[in-house]
């Protein structure tokens, strides 16, 4: 048993060493040739994946683990967006985001229904599924090019935020489209969702901030990192339990803590984990690409 555990640990360490070594070599080369970091990670994953070198034994497990990097990305973006600023963007979020999701979803749904003769309910799923973008890809590209603060960067961000919100009603519509008799998303479910978000507002104000003050009083900087990861993991588990987007939950948590006096410490603690896990996420997507 001990030999098996040692073998598994050695295999995982070998994979991790290869991934880190490949990223350290190939990503700077990609940047030198003017290739975006995201594409560099995708190419690295493609090279290491089943299509070529076949280094990773189970890319799916790697993908699920590294998706936590997307969650951390949304948390950090939330930390940089104070509630007053988010409230000022409310019209752009619902107008721009609503128009993008509605128009794109309807057009793609009609194309699938009219030209490919797919049932209307199936066309709805296809159209509105394709209307949603990858928050991780778009925000990483905007952040890398220093365009998040530009006009088009802010507009893209508001659309992505609306897409994360739109996932909730779209998921709620799926059981009705499938004709299922038992619906998971009833009024009790939505009451639970509202209660949890209201509870998050209360806890962030009256529990989390005194908690960080207590941790900071110990003068142990590593405990702030532990506390930040504890909050992020706790909210992720809660969002997963009620069936909501973990990324959306982490974004709202970041927004609620954006005007905290420990915002910069939180951001500095999470940033290294976010960068490494996001890189691993894009690499795992590349590994799963079927050439």
Coordinates of C-alpha atoms in Angstrom, one line a residue:
X1 CA 0.0 0.0 0.0
X2 CA 2.8 2.4 0.9
X3 CA 4.6 1.5 -2.4
X4 CA 1.4 2.3 -4.3
X5 CA 0.9 5.6 -2.6
X6 CA 4.6 6.5 -3.3
X7 CA 4.1 5.5 -6.9
X8 CA 1.0 7.7 -7.3
X9 CA 2.8 10.6 -5.6
X10 CA 5.8 10.2 -7.8
X11 CA 3.6 10.1 -11.0
X12 CA 1.8 13.3 -9.9
X13 CA 5.1 15.0 -9.1
X14 CA 6.5 13.9 -12.5
X15 CA 3.4 15.3 -14.3
X16 CA 3.6 18.6 -12.3
X17 CA 7.3 18.9 -13.0
X18 CA 6.8 18.4 -16.8
X19 CA 3.9 20.9 -16.9
X20 CA 5.9 23.6 -15.0
X21 CA 9.0 23.0 -17.1
X22 CA 7.0 23.1 -20.4
X23 CA 5.2 26.3 -19.3
X24 CA 8.4 28.0 -18.2
X25 CA 10.0 27.3 -21.6
X26 CA 7.2 27.6 -24.1
X27 CA 5.2 30.5 -22.7
X28 CA 8.1 33.0 -22.9
X29 CA 8.8 31.7 -26.5
X30 CA 5.2 32.3 -27.4
X31 CA 5.3 35.8 -26.0
X32 CA 8.5 36.5 -28.0
X33 CA 6.6 35.6 -31.2
X34 CA 3.7 37.9 -30.2
X35 CA 1.4 35.0 -29.3
X36 CA -1.0 35.8 -26.4
X37 CA -0.3 33.9 -23.1
X38 CA -3.7 32.1 -23.3
X39 CA -2.8 30.7 -26.7
X40 CA 0.6 29.8 -25.5
X41 CA -0.9 27.7 -22.6
X42 CA -3.4 26.1 -25.0
X43 CA -0.5 25.1 -27.4
X44 CA 1.5 23.8 -24.5
X45 CA -1.4 21.7 -23.4
X46 CA -2.0 20.5 -26.9
X47 CA 1.6 19.4 -27.2
X48 CA 1.6 17.5 -23.9
X49 CA -1.9 16.0 -24.4
X50 CA -3.1 12.7 -25.9
X51 CA -2.8 14.1 -29.5
X52 CA 1.0 14.4 -29.3
X53 CA 3.3 13.5 -26.3
X54 CA 0.6 11.9 -24.2
X55 CA 2.1 13.2 -20.9
X56 CA -1.1 13.6 -18.9
X57 CA -2.8 10.4 -17.9
X58 CA -6.2 12.0 -17.0
X59 CA -6.6 15.5 -18.4
X60 CA -10.3 15.6 -17.3
X61 CA -9.3 15.4 -13.6
X62 CA -6.7 18.1 -14.2
X63 CA -9.3 20.3 -15.9
X64 CA -11.8 20.0 -12.9
X65 CA -9.0 20.9 -10.4
X66 CA -7.7 23.8 -12.4
X67 CA -11.2 25.3 -12.9
X68 CA -10.6 26.8 -9.5
X69 CA -8.3 29.3 -11.2
X70 CA -11.4 30.8 -12.9
X71 CA -13.1 31.1 -9.6
X72 CA -10.1 33.0 -8.1
X73 CA -10.0 35.2 -11.2
X74 CA -13.6 36.3 -10.6
X75 CA -12.9 36.8 -6.9
X76 CA -9.9 39.2 -7.7
X77 CA -12.0 41.1 -10.3
X78 CA -14.7 41.5 -7.7
X79 CA -12.2 42.9 -5.2
X80 CA -11.3 45.6 -7.7
X81 CA -15.0 46.6 -8.3
X82 CA -16.6 48.4 -5.3
X83 CA -20.4 48.0 -4.9
X84 CA -20.9 51.7 -5.8
X85 CA -19.1 51.2 -9.1
X86 CA -21.0 48.0 -9.8
X87 CA -24.3 49.8 -9.1
X88 CA -23.2 52.5 -11.6
X89 CA -22.7 49.8 -14.2
X90 CA -26.2 48.2 -13.7
X91 CA -27.7 49.7 -16.9
X92 CA -24.8 48.5 -19.0
X93 CA -25.0 45.1 -17.4
X94 CA -28.7 44.5 -18.1
X95 CA -28.9 46.5 -21.4
X96 CA -25.7 45.4 -23.2
X97 CA -25.7 42.0 -21.6
X98 CA -29.4 41.4 -22.2
X99 CA -29.2 42.5 -25.8
X100 CA -26.2 40.3 -26.5
X101 CA -27.6 37.1 -24.9
X102 CA -31.1 37.6 -26.3
X103 CA -30.2 38.6 -29.9
X104 CA -27.3 36.1 -30.3
X105 CA -29.3 33.3 -28.6
X106 CA -32.5 33.9 -30.7
X107 CA -30.5 34.1 -34.0
X108 CA -28.5 30.9 -33.4
X109 CA -31.7 29.1 -32.2
X110 CA -33.5 30.1 -35.4
X111 CA -30.6 29.0 -37.5
X112 CA -30.5 25.6 -35.8
X113 CA -34.3 25.2 -36.1
X114 CA -34.7 26.5 -39.7
X115 CA -31.6 25.3 -41.5
X116 CA -30.8 22.1 -39.6
X117 CA -34.4 21.1 -38.7
X118 CA -33.6 20.6 -35.1
X119 CA -36.6 20.6 -32.6
X120 CA -37.3 24.0 -31.2
X121 CA -36.6 23.0 -27.6
X122 CA -33.2 21.5 -28.6
X123 CA -32.5 24.6 -30.8
X124 CA -33.2 26.8 -27.7
X125 CA -30.5 25.0 -25.8
X126 CA -28.0 25.1 -28.7
X127 CA -28.7 28.8 -29.4
X128 CA -28.5 30.2 -25.9
X129 CA -25.6 27.8 -25.0
X130 CA -23.5 29.2 -27.9
X131 CA -24.5 32.7 -26.9
X132 CA -22.5 32.4 -23.7
X133 CA -18.8 33.1 -23.7
X134 CA -15.9 31.8 -21.6
X135 CA -15.4 34.4 -18.9
X136 CA -11.9 33.0 -18.2
X137 CA -10.6 33.4 -21.7
X138 CA -12.0 36.8 -22.4
X139 CA -11.0 38.4 -19.0
X140 CA -7.5 36.8 -19.2
X141 CA -7.0 38.3 -22.6
X142 CA -8.3 41.8 -21.6
X143 CA -6.2 41.7 -18.4
X144 CA -3.1 40.7 -20.3
X145 CA -3.5 43.5 -22.8
X146 CA -4.3 46.0 -20.0
X147 CA -7.7 46.7 -21.6
X148 CA -10.0 46.0 -18.7
X149 CA -10.2 49.7 -17.8
X150 CA -10.9 50.8 -21.4
X151 CA -14.4 51.5 -22.7
X152 CA -14.6 48.3 -24.7
X153 CA -13.1 46.3 -21.8
X154 CA -15.7 47.6 -19.4
X155 CA -18.5 46.8 -21.9
X156 CA -17.1 43.3 -22.5
X157 CA -17.0 42.8 -18.7
X158 CA -20.6 43.9 -18.2
X159 CA -21.7 41.5 -20.9
X160 CA -19.8 38.6 -19.3
X161 CA -21.2 39.4 -15.9
X162 CA -24.8 39.3 -17.4
X163 CA -24.0 36.0 -19.0
X164 CA -23.0 34.5 -15.6
X165 CA -26.3 35.8 -14.2
X166 CA -28.3 34.5 -17.2
X167 CA -27.0 31.0 -16.6
X168 CA -29.4 30.7 -13.6
X169 CA -32.7 31.2 -15.5
X170 CA -31.4 29.2 -18.4
X171 CA -30.6 26.2 -16.2
X172 CA -34.1 26.6 -14.6
X173 CA -35.7 26.4 -18.1
X174 CA -34.0 23.0 -18.9
X175 CA -36.3 20.7 -16.9
X176 CA -39.4 22.4 -18.5
X177 CA -38.0 21.9 -22.0
X178 CA -37.2 18.3 -21.3
X179 CA -40.8 17.7 -20.1
X180 CA -39.6 16.4 -16.7
X181 CA -42.4 16.0 -14.2
X182 CA -40.3 16.8 -11.1
X183 CA -38.8 20.3 -11.2
X184 CA -35.7 21.0 -9.2
X185 CA -36.1 24.8 -9.6
X186 CA -39.2 25.6 -7.6
X187 CA -40.0 28.7 -5.5
X188 CA -38.4 27.1 -2.5
X189 CA -35.2 26.8 -4.4
X190 CA -35.2 30.5 -5.5
X191 CA -36.1 31.5 -1.9
X192 CA -33.0 29.6 -0.8
X193 CA -30.8 31.4 -3.4
X194 CA -32.1 34.8 -2.3
X195 CA -31.6 33.9 1.4
X196 CA -28.0 32.8 0.8
X197 CA -27.1 35.9 -1.1
X198 CA -28.7 38.1 1.6
X199 CA -26.8 36.1 4.2
X200 CA -23.5 36.7 2.2
X201 CA -24.1 40.4 2.4
X202 CA -24.6 40.2 6.2
X203 CA -21.7 37.9 6.9
X204 CA -19.3 39.9 4.7
X205 CA -20.1 43.0 6.7
X206 CA -20.4 41.7 10.3
X207 CA -18.4 38.5 10.4
X208 CA -15.7 38.3 7.7
X209 CA -14.2 41.8 8.3
X210 CA -13.9 41.3 12.1
X211 CA -12.5 37.9 11.3
X212 CA -9.8 39.3 9.1
X213 CA -9.0 42.0 11.7
X214 CA -8.6 39.2 14.3
X215 CA -6.3 37.2 11.9
X216 CA -4.2 40.3 11.0
X217 CA -3.7 41.0 14.7
X218 CA -1.6 37.9 14.9
X219 CA 1.1 39.5 12.6
X220 CA 1.4 36.2 10.8
X221 CA 1.1 37.0 7.1
X222 CA 0.6 33.4 6.0
X223 CA -2.6 33.3 8.1
X224 CA -4.1 36.0 5.9
X225 CA -3.5 33.8 2.9
X226 CA -5.0 30.9 4.7
X227 CA -8.0 33.0 5.7
X228 CA -8.5 34.3 2.1
X229 CA -8.4 30.7 0.7
X230 CA -10.8 29.6 3.5
X231 CA -13.3 32.2 2.4
X232 CA -13.0 31.4 -1.3
X233 CA -13.3 27.6 -0.7
X234 CA -16.2 28.1 1.6
X235 CA -18.2 30.2 -0.8
X236 CA -17.4 27.8 -3.7
X237 CA -18.7 24.9 -1.7
X238 CA -21.8 26.8 -0.8
X239 CA -22.5 27.8 -4.5
X240 CA -21.9 24.2 -5.6
X241 CA -24.3 22.9 -3.0
X242 CA -27.2 25.1 -4.2
X243 CA -26.3 24.5 -7.9
X244 CA -25.2 28.0 -8.8
X245 CA -22.1 29.3 -10.7
X246 CA -19.1 29.2 -8.3
X247 CA -17.5 32.0 -10.4
X248 CA -20.5 34.2 -9.9
X249 CA -20.6 33.6 -6.2
X250 CA -16.9 34.4 -5.9
X251 CA -17.3 37.6 -7.9
X252 CA -20.1 38.8 -5.6
X253 CA -17.9 37.9 -2.6
X254 CA -15.1 39.9 -4.0
X255 CA -17.4 42.9 -4.6
X256 CA -18.7 42.7 -1.0
X257 CA -15.1 42.8 0.3
X258 CA -14.0 45.4 -2.2
X259 CA -14.2 48.3 0.3
X260 CA -12.6 46.3 3.1
X261 CA -9.3 47.7 4.5
X262 CA -7.7 44.3 3.8
X263 CA -8.6 44.3 0.1
X264 CA -5.0 44.7 -1.1
X265 CA -3.7 42.0 1.2
X266 CA -6.4 39.6 0.0
X267 CA -5.6 40.3 -3.7
X268 CA -1.8 39.8 -3.0
X269 CA -2.5 36.5 -1.3
X270 CA -4.7 35.1 -4.0
X271 CA -2.9 36.4 -7.1
X272 CA -0.1 33.7 -7.3
X273 CA -2.6 30.8 -6.9
X274 CA -4.9 32.4 -9.5
X275 CA -2.1 32.8 -12.1
X276 CA -0.8 29.2 -11.7
X277 CA -4.2 27.6 -11.7
X278 CA -5.4 29.6 -14.7
X279 CA -2.4 28.6 -16.7
X280 CA -3.1 25.0 -15.7
X281 CA -6.7 25.4 -16.7
X282 CA -5.8 26.6 -20.2
X283 CA -3.2 23.8 -20.6
X284 CA -5.8 21.2 -19.6
X285 CA -8.2 22.6 -22.2
X286 CA -5.4 22.2 -24.8
X287 CA -4.8 18.6 -23.6
X288 CA -8.5 17.8 -24.2
X289 CA -8.5 19.2 -27.7
X290 CA -9.0 16.6 -30.4
X291 CA -6.9 17.6 -33.3

